[in-house]
Amino acid sequence: MLLAAALTLLGIVAMSGWLADSTRQFSRSVGRITSLRVAAGTLLSQLQDAEIGQRGYLLTEDRHYLKPYEAANIAVDSTIARLRDLADGGADELRIVDRLAVLADAKREELAQTITLMEAGRRDEALAVVRTGRGMMLMDDARRVLADLITPADAQLDTQLTALIGQARTSGWVANLGGLFIVLVVGGAVWIALRYTRDLMRAQRAIQALNDSLEQRVSERTKELQRANDEIQRFAYIVSHDLRAPLVNVMGFTGEFEVGLASVRAHLDRLPPDGDDAAASEARRAVVEDMPEAIGFIRASTTKMDRLINAILALSRQGGRTLNPEPVSMQALLENVVASLRHQASEQHCTIDIREPLPSLLSDRLALEQVFGNLLDNAVKYLDPARTGRIAIQGRVEENRLIFEVADNGRGIAPQDHERIFELFRRSGVQDRPGEGIGLAYVRTLIRRLQGEVTVESVPGQGSVFRITLPQALSLSSEKAVHDA
């Protein structure tokens, strides 16, 4: 329908253009014919003025009467030239103009002859020339020739006017029919638009209802996840607490065992070793070698278990800590973090470069310090001793998100471990550095609470790039809503 309306409008525009062009052509033709008629009438009037001036002079012998004659005699040439310019209708018009020029010259010769005779004092001869009637015949011939020029022009004008009226009538019908068709098309388009709008509104209402139900389901699922998370945190706390009690007992009894073993060893040291039998020698070896070694293994295991329990407790407590968004200058924050690691970095012959400027944000300062502290501590810890260590920190803004990168030239991480290193108690590569495998899990937990994400790109033997994406402003509305619920 829109295409049909467009084609109709195009037709109306084309018809209007054609009518305008026809009107211009008609106007030019009418202007030419009108000018031709005016010039023809002017020529006849000039010849009559010249004749009147001649007759007055012959009757009165007063040269004052020759002024119209002289003016008309001069103007005839320009009028005939004007007629030649306007006679562009064909050879017939030019032939008629040439005939008029001949008649005009003949008439002026007749007038000039009589005036010359009169000026010579031969008045009777001048009147005799007039009485021959030749001048009157020349004027009659000029009128007839002018009629031959004007009559076809009038007929041509009537023909063009009739054609123009027909064109206007046709254009009017086309415009009326086109307007009616456009009204029908617009009406149909409005009807289709109204029907489409009704369907769209129904679809929007259905989508809104679906969104409402989806938001309700999401809210319910979020509450369930929050409850599950709270239960996991409580479980982690309870388990850690319950594990710590027997661990303390093991550590305490291990200490008592060491004290008793020291007493037994002191007693054996007082006895002469020469009198020992096989059983005594075996007991002495157990007290001196086997039992201290076993106690050392027990202490190392309990110490490691204690560190793991503390890590679990720290991770569970972090999930329950209330975040405090505040304006944070990342430049100042990272300078403080780097300052705390400067001694450790100097021992490893490592340089840490903060590339300015770093974007600022609205977030939790403590969480950011812990995140970047862990990342930089790992970067220094896992440098490659075969080359000088370099660590670079940079940040930028991309699409309303802040991206921070911590890049190092350390050992690197195997591709299969890029995700595993963020899991609890999982580590990558040779385990020749102290740690429990909880630092990066702690980092990911904190970053997600800050509504961000952390990823790693690494090539073994070349280094790693930890990339952190954060919002410019931390919003706690969703978290507060869940806690309130």
One Martini backbone bead per residue (centre of mass of N, CA, C, O) as a GRO file, in nm:
protein
  485
    1MET     BB    1   0.057   0.063  -0.020
    2LEU     BB    2   0.301   0.251  -0.003
    3LEU     BB    3   0.390   0.207  -0.294
    4ALA     BB    4   0.132   0.311  -0.427
    5ALA     BB    5   0.146   0.592  -0.304
    6ALA     BB    6   0.421   0.666  -0.422
    7LEU     BB    7   0.338   0.635  -0.722
    8THR     BB    8   0.114   0.843  -0.715
    9LEU     BB    9   0.286   1.083  -0.633
   10LEU     BB   10   0.471   1.062  -0.877
   11GLY     BB   11   0.248   1.113  -1.087
   12ILE     BB   12   0.164   1.391  -0.985
   13VAL     BB   13   0.438   1.521  -1.016
   14ALA     BB   14   0.464   1.470  -1.320
   15MET     BB   15   0.206   1.620  -1.403
   16SER     BB   16   0.287   1.891  -1.282
   17GLY     BB   17   0.540   1.925  -1.453
   18TRP     BB   18   0.404   1.913  -1.728
   19LEU     BB   19   0.211   2.153  -1.678
   20ALA     BB   20   0.430   2.363  -1.619
   21ASP     BB   21   0.569   2.338  -1.894
   22SER     BB   22   0.322   2.411  -2.063
   23THR     BB   23   0.281   2.689  -1.935
   24ARG     BB   24   0.549   2.807  -2.022
   25GLN     BB   25   0.508   2.772  -2.323
   26PHE     BB   26   0.250   2.939  -2.338
   27SER     BB   27   0.365   3.200  -2.228
   28ARG     BB   28   0.573   3.239  -2.451
   29SER     BB   29   0.368   3.239  -2.685
   30VAL     BB   30   0.190   3.468  -2.585
   31GLY     BB   31   0.412   3.677  -2.571
   32ARG     BB   32   0.484   3.669  -2.871
   33ILE     BB   33   0.208   3.729  -2.992
   34THR     BB   34   0.158   3.991  -2.844
   35SER     BB   35   0.409   4.134  -2.950
   36LEU     BB   36   0.332   4.104  -3.248
   37ARG     BB   37   0.070   4.264  -3.237
   38VAL     BB   38   0.189   4.524  -3.127
   39ALA     BB   39   0.393   4.572  -3.357
   40ALA     BB   40   0.182   4.581  -3.584
   41GLY     BB   41   0.020   4.818  -3.469
   42THR     BB   42   0.258   5.013  -3.459
   43LEU     BB   43   0.315   5.020  -3.761
   44LEU     BB   44   0.040   5.125  -3.848
   45SER     BB   45   0.049   5.382  -3.674
   46GLN     BB   46   0.303   5.505  -3.799
   47LEU     BB   47   0.195   5.530  -4.088
   48GLN     BB   48  -0.044   5.711  -4.009
   49ASP     BB   49   0.120   5.941  -3.883
   50ALA     BB   50   0.274   6.006  -4.140
   51GLU     BB   51   0.023   6.070  -4.314
   52ILE     BB   52  -0.094   6.296  -4.139
   53GLY     BB   53   0.150   6.485  -4.159
   54GLN     BB   54   0.143   6.512  -4.466
   55ARG     BB   55  -0.146   6.628  -4.500
   56GLY     BB   56  -0.109   6.879  -4.322
   57TYR     BB   57   0.119   7.005  -4.492
   58LEU     BB   58  -0.036   7.022  -4.764
   59LEU     BB   59  -0.271   7.207  -4.653
   60THR     BB   60  -0.077   7.435  -4.479
   61GLU     BB   61   0.243   7.456  -4.501
   62ASP     BB   62   0.314   7.341  -4.210
   63ARG     BB   63   0.590   7.203  -4.044
   64HIS     BB   64   0.457   7.110  -3.782
   65TYR     BB   65   0.317   6.852  -3.920
   66LEU     BB   66   0.601   6.678  -3.954
   67LYS     BB   67   0.666   6.551  -3.683
   68PRO     BB   68   0.509   6.276  -3.700
   69TYR     BB   69   0.652   6.187  -3.956
   70GLU     BB   70   0.944   6.180  -3.856
   71ALA     BB   71   0.906   5.990  -3.616
   72ALA     BB   72   0.780   5.752  -3.774
   73ASN     BB   73   1.003   5.715  -3.989
   74ILE     BB   74   1.219   5.623  -3.778
   75ALA     BB   75   1.046   5.383  -3.625
   76VAL     BB   76   0.994   5.169  -3.847
   77ASP     BB   77   1.258   5.006  -3.848
   78SER     BB   78   1.244   4.896  -3.552
   79THR     BB   79   0.971   4.753  -3.588
   80ILE     BB   80   1.058   4.558  -3.811
   81ALA     BB   81   1.285   4.424  -3.642
   82ARG     BB   82   1.094   4.321  -3.421
   83LEU     BB   83   0.926   4.138  -3.610
   84ARG     BB   84   1.162   3.951  -3.688
   85ASP     BB   85   1.217   3.843  -3.399
   86LEU     BB   86   0.910   3.731  -3.358
   87ALA     BB   87   0.931   3.554  -3.633
   88ASP     BB   88   0.939   3.209  -3.516
   89GLY     BB   89   0.699   3.032  -3.662
   90GLY     BB   90   0.820   3.075  -3.958
   91ALA     BB   91   0.826   3.145  -4.296
   92ASP     BB   92   0.558   3.297  -4.316
   93GLU     BB   93   0.619   3.528  -4.120
   94LEU     BB   94   0.870   3.633  -4.268
   95ARG     BB   95   0.724   3.696  -4.533
   96ILE     BB   96   0.529   3.904  -4.415
   97VAL     BB   97   0.741   4.098  -4.307
   98ASP     BB   98   0.870   4.156  -4.579
   99ARG     BB   99   0.614   4.277  -4.705
  100LEU     BB  100   0.587   4.507  -4.499
  101ALA     BB  101   0.857   4.642  -4.564
  102VAL     BB  102   0.786   4.712  -4.855
  103LEU     BB  103   0.531   4.881  -4.798
  104ALA     BB  104   0.668   5.083  -4.607
  105ASP     BB  105   0.867   5.192  -4.817
  106ALA     BB  106   0.658   5.282  -5.025
  107LYS     BB  107   0.504   5.479  -4.841
  108ARG     BB  108   0.752   5.661  -4.773
  109GLU     BB  109   0.808   5.744  -5.063
  110GLU     BB  110   0.538   5.879  -5.117
  111LEU     BB  111   0.565   6.087  -4.889
  112ALA     BB  112   0.841   6.207  -4.971
  113GLN     BB  113   0.756   6.309  -5.248
  114THR     BB  114   0.541   6.517  -5.163
  115ILE     BB  115   0.724   6.684  -4.976
  116THR     BB  116   0.932   6.764  -5.186
  117LEU     BB  117   0.735   6.916  -5.375
  118MET     BB  118   0.641   7.116  -5.160
  119GLU     BB  119   0.925   7.237  -5.102
  120ALA     BB  120   0.948   7.322  -5.422
  121GLY     BB  121   0.648   7.450  -5.496
  122ARG     BB  122   0.476   7.178  -5.593
  123ARG     BB  123   0.170   7.135  -5.494
  124ASP     BB  124   0.004   7.014  -5.727
  125GLU     BB  125   0.180   6.761  -5.765
  126ALA     BB  126   0.145   6.651  -5.482
  127LEU     BB  127  -0.171   6.626  -5.502
  128ALA     BB  128  -0.169   6.435  -5.741
  129VAL     BB  129  -0.038   6.198  -5.597
  130VAL     BB  130  -0.263   6.164  -5.393
  131ARG     BB  131  -0.501   6.125  -5.609
  132THR     BB  132  -0.411   5.837  -5.710
  133GLY     BB  133  -0.423   5.629  -5.443
  134ARG     BB  134  -0.157   5.480  -5.366
  135GLY     BB  135  -0.141   5.523  -5.057
  136MET     BB  136  -0.407   5.378  -4.988
  137MET     BB  137  -0.324   5.102  -5.107
  138LEU     BB  138  -0.083   5.054  -4.923
  139MET     BB  139  -0.245   5.056  -4.659
  140ASP     BB  140  -0.434   4.822  -4.731
  141ASP     BB  141  -0.210   4.614  -4.774
  142ALA     BB  142  -0.096   4.632  -4.485
  143ARG     BB  143  -0.353   4.539  -4.341
  144ARG     BB  144  -0.368   4.261  -4.477
  145VAL     BB  145  -0.092   4.157  -4.390
  146LEU     BB  146  -0.145   4.186  -4.088
  147ALA     BB  147  -0.378   3.987  -4.088
  148ASP     BB  148  -0.201   3.743  -4.181
  149LEU     BB  149  -0.037   3.754  -3.909
  150ILE     BB  150  -0.268   3.755  -3.679
  151THR     BB  151  -0.467   3.526  -3.736
  152PRO     BB  152  -0.279   3.275  -3.682
  153ALA     BB  153  -0.204   3.364  -3.398
  154ASP     BB  154  -0.488   3.346  -3.280
  155ALA     BB  155  -0.530   3.049  -3.345
  156GLN     BB  156  -0.289   2.945  -3.183
  157LEU     BB  157  -0.386   3.056  -2.913
  158ASP     BB  158  -0.649   2.895  -2.899
  159THR     BB  159  -0.523   2.615  -2.911
  160GLN     BB  160  -0.345   2.640  -2.655
  161LEU     BB  161  -0.574   2.704  -2.461
  162THR     BB  162  -0.732   2.443  -2.502
  163ALA     BB  163  -0.500   2.253  -2.420
  164LEU     BB  164  -0.459   2.370  -2.136
  165ILE     BB  165  -0.738   2.309  -2.030
  166GLY     BB  166  -0.716   2.003  -2.070
  167GLN     BB  167  -0.472   1.965  -1.888
  168ALA     BB  168  -0.599   2.076  -1.631
  169ARG     BB  169  -0.831   1.875  -1.619
  170THR     BB  170  -0.656   1.623  -1.608
  171SER     BB  171  -0.493   1.704  -1.358
  172GLY     BB  172  -0.735   1.723  -1.169
  173TRP     BB  173  -0.819   1.428  -1.189
  174VAL     BB  174  -0.556   1.310  -1.094
  175ALA     BB  175  -0.546   1.454  -0.822
  176ASN     BB  176  -0.813   1.348  -0.713
  177LEU     BB  177  -0.753   1.048  -0.740
  178GLY     BB  178  -0.489   1.055  -0.582
  179GLY     BB  179  -0.606   1.166  -0.320
  180LEU     BB  180  -0.807   0.937  -0.275
  181PHE     BB  181  -0.595   0.714  -0.269
  182ILE     BB  182  -0.430   0.829  -0.035
  183VAL     BB  183  -0.654   0.820   0.170
  184LEU     BB  184  -0.687   0.516   0.156
  185VAL     BB  185  -0.399   0.445   0.231
  186VAL     BB  186  -0.386   0.596   0.499
  187GLY     BB  187  -0.620   0.448   0.625
  188GLY     BB  188  -0.493   0.168   0.604
  189ALA     BB  189  -0.237   0.238   0.762
  190VAL     BB  190  -0.378   0.317   1.022
  191TRP     BB  191  -0.515   0.048   1.067
  192ILE     BB  192  -0.255  -0.118   1.078
  193ALA     BB  193  -0.122   0.042   1.306
  194LEU     BB  194  -0.341  -0.012   1.516
  195ARG     BB  195  -0.320  -0.317   1.510
  196TYR     BB  196  -0.019  -0.330   1.574
  197THR     BB  197  -0.037  -0.177   1.841
  198ARG     BB  198  -0.219  -0.378   1.982
  199ASP     BB  199  -0.028  -0.618   1.954
  200LEU     BB  200   0.211  -0.480   2.094
  201MET     BB  201   0.071  -0.432   2.365
  202ARG     BB  202   0.013  -0.725   2.424
  203ALA     BB  203   0.309  -0.814   2.413
  204GLN     BB  204   0.406  -0.621   2.636
  205ARG     BB  205   0.227  -0.736   2.857
  206ALA     BB  206   0.340  -1.020   2.840
  207ILE     BB  207   0.633  -0.940   2.896
  208GLN     BB  208   0.580  -0.804   3.166
  209ALA     BB  209   0.468  -1.052   3.303
  210LEU     BB  210   0.720  -1.220   3.258
  211ASN     BB  211   0.915  -1.030   3.406
  212ASP     BB  212   0.777  -1.038   3.676
  213SER     BB  213   0.804  -1.343   3.715
  214LEU     BB  214   1.109  -1.348   3.673
  215GLU     BB  215   1.182  -1.158   3.904
  216GLN     BB  216   1.058  -1.337   4.118
  217ARG     BB  217   1.230  -1.585   4.062
  218VAL     BB  218   1.502  -1.444   4.098
  219SER     BB  219   1.450  -1.354   4.388
  220GLU     BB  220   1.405  -1.635   4.501
  221ARG     BB  221   1.677  -1.754   4.406
  222THR     BB  222   1.852  -1.546   4.554
  223LYS     BB  223   1.756  -1.621   4.834
  224GLU     BB  224   1.844  -1.913   4.819
  225LEU     BB  225   2.144  -1.854   4.765
  226GLN     BB  226   2.186  -1.689   5.021
  227ARG     BB  227   2.110  -1.911   5.216
  228ALA     BB  228   2.322  -2.109   5.114
  229ASN     BB  229   2.562  -1.927   5.172
  230ASP     BB  230   2.512  -1.898   5.472
  231GLU     BB  231   2.529  -2.200   5.532
  232ILE     BB  232   2.817  -2.237   5.428
  233GLN     BB  233   2.946  -2.041   5.626
  234ARG     BB  234   2.849  -2.180   5.878
  235PHE     BB  235   2.974  -2.450   5.813
  236ALA     BB  236   3.265  -2.353   5.792
  237TYR     BB  237   3.278  -2.250   6.082
  238ILE     BB  238   3.201  -2.509   6.229
  239VAL     BB  239   3.413  -2.692   6.111
  240SER     BB  240   3.656  -2.523   6.196
  241HIS     BB  241   3.590  -2.530   6.497
  242ASP     BB  242   3.580  -2.844   6.529
  243LEU     BB  243   3.872  -2.890   6.419
  244ARG     BB  244   4.031  -2.720   6.627
  245ALA     BB  245   3.992  -2.881   6.885
  246PRO     BB  246   4.151  -3.144   6.809
  247LEU     BB  247   4.404  -2.991   6.716
  248VAL     BB  248   4.476  -2.877   6.991
  249ASN     BB  249   4.510  -3.148   7.122
  250VAL     BB  250   4.733  -3.255   6.943
  251MET     BB  251   4.929  -3.025   7.001
  252GLY     BB  252   4.935  -3.063   7.309
  253PHE     BB  253   5.020  -3.370   7.317
  254THR     BB  254   5.275  -3.323   7.158
  255GLY     BB  255   5.412  -3.155   7.373
  256GLU     BB  256   5.400  -3.371   7.598
  257PHE     BB  257   5.554  -3.582   7.437
  258GLU     BB  258   5.815  -3.418   7.421
  259VAL     BB  259   5.864  -3.401   7.724
  260GLY     BB  260   5.875  -3.707   7.777
  261LEU     BB  261   6.098  -3.765   7.573
  262ALA     BB  262   6.311  -3.596   7.714
  263SER     BB  263   6.317  -3.765   7.973
  264VAL     BB  264   6.394  -4.034   7.845
  265ARG     BB  265   6.655  -3.931   7.713
  266ALA     BB  266   6.794  -3.844   7.974
  267HIS     BB  267   6.798  -4.123   8.098
  268LEU     BB  268   6.961  -4.266   7.868
  269ASP     BB  269   7.209  -4.078   7.890
  270ARG     BB  270   7.288  -4.194   8.185
  271LEU     BB  271   7.333  -4.452   8.047
  272PRO     BB  272   7.530  -4.704   7.954
  273PRO     BB  273   7.571  -4.829   7.625
  274ASP     BB  274   7.730  -5.106   7.681
  275GLY     BB  275   7.471  -5.254   7.841
  276ASP     BB  276   7.304  -5.297   7.599
  277ASP     BB  277   7.063  -5.445   7.452
  278ALA     BB  278   6.861  -5.487   7.195
  279ALA     BB  279   6.615  -5.341   7.320
  280ALA     BB  280   6.767  -5.089   7.418
  281SER     BB  281   6.873  -5.001   7.142
  282GLU     BB  282   6.596  -4.965   7.011
  283ALA     BB  283   6.493  -4.751   7.212
  284ARG     BB  284   6.715  -4.546   7.165
  285ARG     BB  285   6.656  -4.503   6.859
  286ALA     BB  286   6.363  -4.409   6.892
  287VAL     BB  287   6.422  -4.163   7.074
  288VAL     BB  288   6.640  -4.025   6.884
  289GLU     BB  289   6.486  -4.068   6.587
  290ASP     BB  290   6.186  -4.156   6.534
  291MET     BB  291   6.016  -3.975   6.729
  292PRO     BB  292   6.111  -3.690   6.635
  293GLU     BB  293   6.021  -3.730   6.345
  294ALA     BB  294   5.717  -3.774   6.403
  295ILE     BB  295   5.674  -3.510   6.551
  296GLY     BB  296   5.747  -3.331   6.307
  297PHE     BB  297   5.518  -3.428   6.125
  298ILE     BB  298   5.288  -3.348   6.312
  299ARG     BB  299   5.352  -3.047   6.329
  300ALA     BB  300   5.336  -2.984   6.025
  301SER     BB  301   5.041  -3.078   5.988
  302THR     BB  302   4.907  -2.898   6.203
  303THR     BB  303   5.004  -2.631   6.087
  304LYS     BB  304   4.868  -2.659   5.812
  305MET     BB  305   4.582  -2.701   5.920
  306ASP     BB  306   4.567  -2.429   6.064
  307ARG     BB  307   4.591  -2.257   5.810
  308LEU     BB  308   4.341  -2.368   5.667
  309ILE     BB  309   4.137  -2.291   5.880
  310ASN     BB  310   4.197  -1.987   5.872
  311ALA     BB  311   4.121  -1.953   5.574
  312ILE     BB  312   3.828  -2.043   5.596
  313LEU     BB  313   3.746  -1.828   5.801
  314ALA     BB  314   3.820  -1.581   5.628
  315LEU     BB  315   3.630  -1.649   5.393
  316SER     BB  316   3.363  -1.654   5.558
  317ARG     BB  317   3.387  -1.365   5.675
  318GLN     BB  318   3.390  -1.210   5.403
  319GLY     BB  319   3.092  -1.279   5.318
  320GLY     BB  320   2.980  -1.100   5.583
  321ARG     BB  321   3.092  -0.840   5.498
  322THR     BB  322   3.044  -0.505   5.483
  323LEU     BB  323   3.032  -0.290   5.240
  324ASN     BB  324   3.224   0.032   5.165
  325PRO     BB  325   3.158   0.277   4.971
  326GLU     BB  326   3.426   0.477   4.818
  327PRO     BB  327   3.647   0.694   4.728
  328VAL     BB  328   3.913   0.577   4.503
  329SER     BB  329   4.260   0.598   4.470
  330MET     BB  330   4.451   0.393   4.284
  331GLN     BB  331   4.721   0.528   4.303
  332ALA     BB  332   4.746   0.534   4.614
  333LEU     BB  333   4.683   0.240   4.680
  334LEU     BB  334   4.919   0.108   4.511
  335GLU     BB  335   5.150   0.255   4.647
  336ASN     BB  336   5.102   0.121   4.923
  337VAL     BB  337   5.129  -0.172   4.836
  338VAL     BB  338   5.415  -0.148   4.716
  339ALA     BB  339   5.554  -0.050   4.977
  340SER     BB  340   5.498  -0.323   5.138
  341LEU     BB  341   5.682  -0.485   4.896
  342ARG     BB  342   5.973  -0.365   4.862
  343HIS     BB  343   6.156  -0.561   5.016
  344GLN     BB  344   6.075  -0.822   4.870
  345ALA     BB  345   6.149  -0.712   4.582
  346SER     BB  346   6.453  -0.649   4.636
  347GLU     BB  347   6.534  -0.943   4.697
  348GLN     BB  348   6.431  -1.019   4.385
  349HIS     BB  349   6.506  -0.799   4.183
  350CYS     BB  350   6.239  -0.604   4.160
  351THR     BB  351   6.012  -0.422   3.953
  352ILE     BB  352   5.752  -0.171   4.013
  353ASP     BB  353   5.507  -0.045   3.781
  354ILE     BB  354   5.313   0.256   3.768
  355ARG     BB  355   5.086   0.348   3.525
  356GLU     BB  356   5.005   0.645   3.424
  357PRO     BB  357   4.689   0.686   3.466
  358LEU     BB  358   4.455   0.608   3.719
  359PRO     BB  359   4.151   0.520   3.781
  360SER     BB  360   3.878   0.599   3.958
  361LEU     BB  361   3.649   0.495   4.233
  362LEU     BB  362   3.354   0.329   4.374
  363SER     BB  363   3.453   0.148   4.667
  364ASP     BB  364   3.618  -0.101   4.846
  365ARG     BB  365   3.915  -0.059   4.993
  366LEU     BB  366   3.988  -0.324   5.141
  367ALA     BB  367   3.934  -0.518   4.907
  368LEU     BB  368   4.141  -0.390   4.710
  369GLU     BB  369   4.392  -0.435   4.885
  370GLN     BB  370   4.365  -0.747   4.894
  371VAL     BB  371   4.373  -0.804   4.594
  372PHE     BB  372   4.648  -0.657   4.516
  373GLY     BB  373   4.817  -0.789   4.731
  374ASN     BB  374   4.793  -1.081   4.625
  375LEU     BB  375   4.891  -1.036   4.333
  376LEU     BB  376   5.172  -0.912   4.405
  377ASP     BB  377   5.273  -1.137   4.585
  378ASN     BB  378   5.265  -1.355   4.363
  379ALA     BB  379   5.448  -1.211   4.158
  380VAL     BB  380   5.699  -1.214   4.344
  381LYS     BB  381   5.703  -1.520   4.424
  382TYR     BB  382   5.686  -1.614   4.089
  383LEU     BB  383   5.957  -1.560   3.988
  384ASP     BB  384   6.225  -1.566   3.766
  385PRO     BB  385   6.562  -1.623   3.840
  386ALA     BB  386   6.678  -1.591   3.532
  387ARG     BB  387   6.544  -1.298   3.569
  388THR     BB  388   6.444  -0.988   3.577
  389GLY     BB  389   6.203  -0.844   3.751
  390ARG     BB  390   5.866  -0.749   3.619
  391ILE     BB  391   5.609  -0.510   3.718
  392ALA     BB  392   5.283  -0.412   3.588
  393ILE     BB  393   5.055  -0.130   3.625
  394GLN     BB  394   4.723  -0.085   3.482
  395GLY     BB  395   4.463   0.151   3.350
  396ARG     BB  396   4.112   0.167   3.227
  397VAL     BB  397   3.844   0.278   3.012
  398GLU     BB  398   3.545   0.067   2.925
  399GLU     BB  399   3.230   0.106   2.898
  400ASN     BB  400   3.191   0.185   3.215
  401ARG     BB  401   3.463   0.030   3.271
  402LEU     BB  402   3.720  -0.107   3.469
  403ILE     BB  403   4.070  -0.178   3.386
  404PHE     BB  404   4.301  -0.401   3.540
  405GLU     BB  405   4.663  -0.468   3.526
  406VAL     BB  406   4.882  -0.751   3.613
  407ALA     BB  407   5.216  -0.771   3.506
  408ASP     BB  408   5.452  -1.039   3.436
  409ASN     BB  409   5.790  -1.228   3.411
  410GLY     BB  410   5.744  -1.507   3.508
  411ARG     BB  411   5.668  -1.839   3.493
  412GLY     BB  412   5.381  -1.902   3.468
  413ILE     BB  413   5.082  -2.066   3.325
  414ALA     BB  414   4.912  -2.321   3.253
  415PRO     BB  415   4.631  -2.355   3.066
  416GLN     BB  416   4.482  -2.574   3.257
  417ASP     BB  417   4.520  -2.351   3.518
  418HIS     BB  418   4.352  -2.081   3.476
  419GLU     BB  419   4.103  -2.185   3.667
  420ARG     BB  420   4.218  -2.354   3.906
  421ILE     BB  421   4.360  -2.116   4.070
  422PHE     BB  422   4.056  -2.019   4.178
  423GLU     BB  423   4.059  -2.254   4.355
  424LEU     BB  424   4.047  -2.423   4.635
  425PHE     BB  425   4.364  -2.547   4.702
  426ARG     BB  426   4.487  -2.451   4.421
  427ARG     BB  427   4.780  -2.518   4.223
  428SER     BB  428   5.073  -2.425   4.027
  429GLY     BB  429   5.322  -2.609   3.970
  430VAL     BB  430   5.586  -2.574   4.155
  431GLN     BB  431   5.610  -2.644   4.518
  432ASP     BB  432   5.844  -2.389   4.633
  433ARG     BB  433   5.616  -2.227   4.784
  434PRO     BB  434   5.446  -2.080   5.011
  435GLY     BB  435   5.111  -2.218   5.064
  436GLU     BB  436   4.737  -2.295   5.028
  437GLY     BB  437   4.551  -2.205   4.778
  438ILE     BB  438   4.365  -1.915   4.855
  439GLY     BB  439   4.420  -1.635   4.724
  440LEU     BB  440   4.259  -1.646   4.444
  441ALA     BB  441   3.989  -1.723   4.569
  442TYR     BB  442   3.972  -1.464   4.732
  443VAL     BB  443   3.983  -1.269   4.493
  444ARG     BB  444   3.726  -1.365   4.343
  445THR     BB  445   3.530  -1.315   4.574
  446LEU     BB  446   3.578  -1.010   4.597
  447ILE     BB  447   3.521  -0.925   4.303
  448ARG     BB  448   3.227  -1.026   4.297
  449ARG     BB  449   3.133  -0.839   4.526
  450LEU     BB  450   3.234  -0.588   4.331
  451GLN     BB  451   3.110  -0.655   4.041
  452GLY     BB  452   3.327  -0.842   3.905
  453GLU     BB  453   3.629  -0.959   3.724
  454VAL     BB  454   3.867  -1.237   3.687
  455THR     BB  455   4.161  -1.289   3.484
  456VAL     BB  456   4.390  -1.494   3.278
  457GLU     BB  457   4.712  -1.452   3.112
  458SER     BB  458   4.938  -1.720   3.002
  459VAL     BB  459   5.297  -1.811   2.967
  460PRO     BB  460   5.520  -2.031   2.994
  461GLY     BB  461   5.821  -1.848   3.063
  462GLN     BB  462   5.689  -1.530   3.043
  463GLY     BB  463   5.402  -1.489   3.194
  464SER     BB  464   5.147  -1.267   3.346
  465VAL     BB  465   4.786  -1.159   3.325
  466PHE     BB  466   4.587  -0.978   3.540
  467ARG     BB  467   4.232  -0.918   3.497
  468ILE     BB  468   4.031  -0.640   3.608
  469THR     BB  469   3.675  -0.590   3.642
  470LEU     BB  470   3.500  -0.277   3.710
  471PRO     BB  471   3.298  -0.062   3.838
  472GLN     BB  472   3.272   0.275   3.896
  473ALA     BB  473   3.015   0.187   4.081
  474LEU     BB  474   2.910   0.060   4.371
  475SER     BB  475   2.622  -0.152   4.423
  476LEU     BB  476   2.395  -0.234   4.715
  477SER     BB  477   2.090  -0.286   4.654
  478SER     BB  478   2.071  -0.597   4.607
  479GLU     BB  479   2.205  -0.686   4.873
  480LYS     BB  480   2.007  -0.541   5.064
  481ALA     BB  481   1.751  -0.682   4.964
  482VAL     BB  482   1.836  -0.966   5.046
  483HIS     BB  483   1.888  -0.913   5.348
  484ASP     BB  484   1.604  -0.802   5.410
  485ALA     BB  485   1.460  -1.072   5.313
   0.00000   0.00000   0.00000
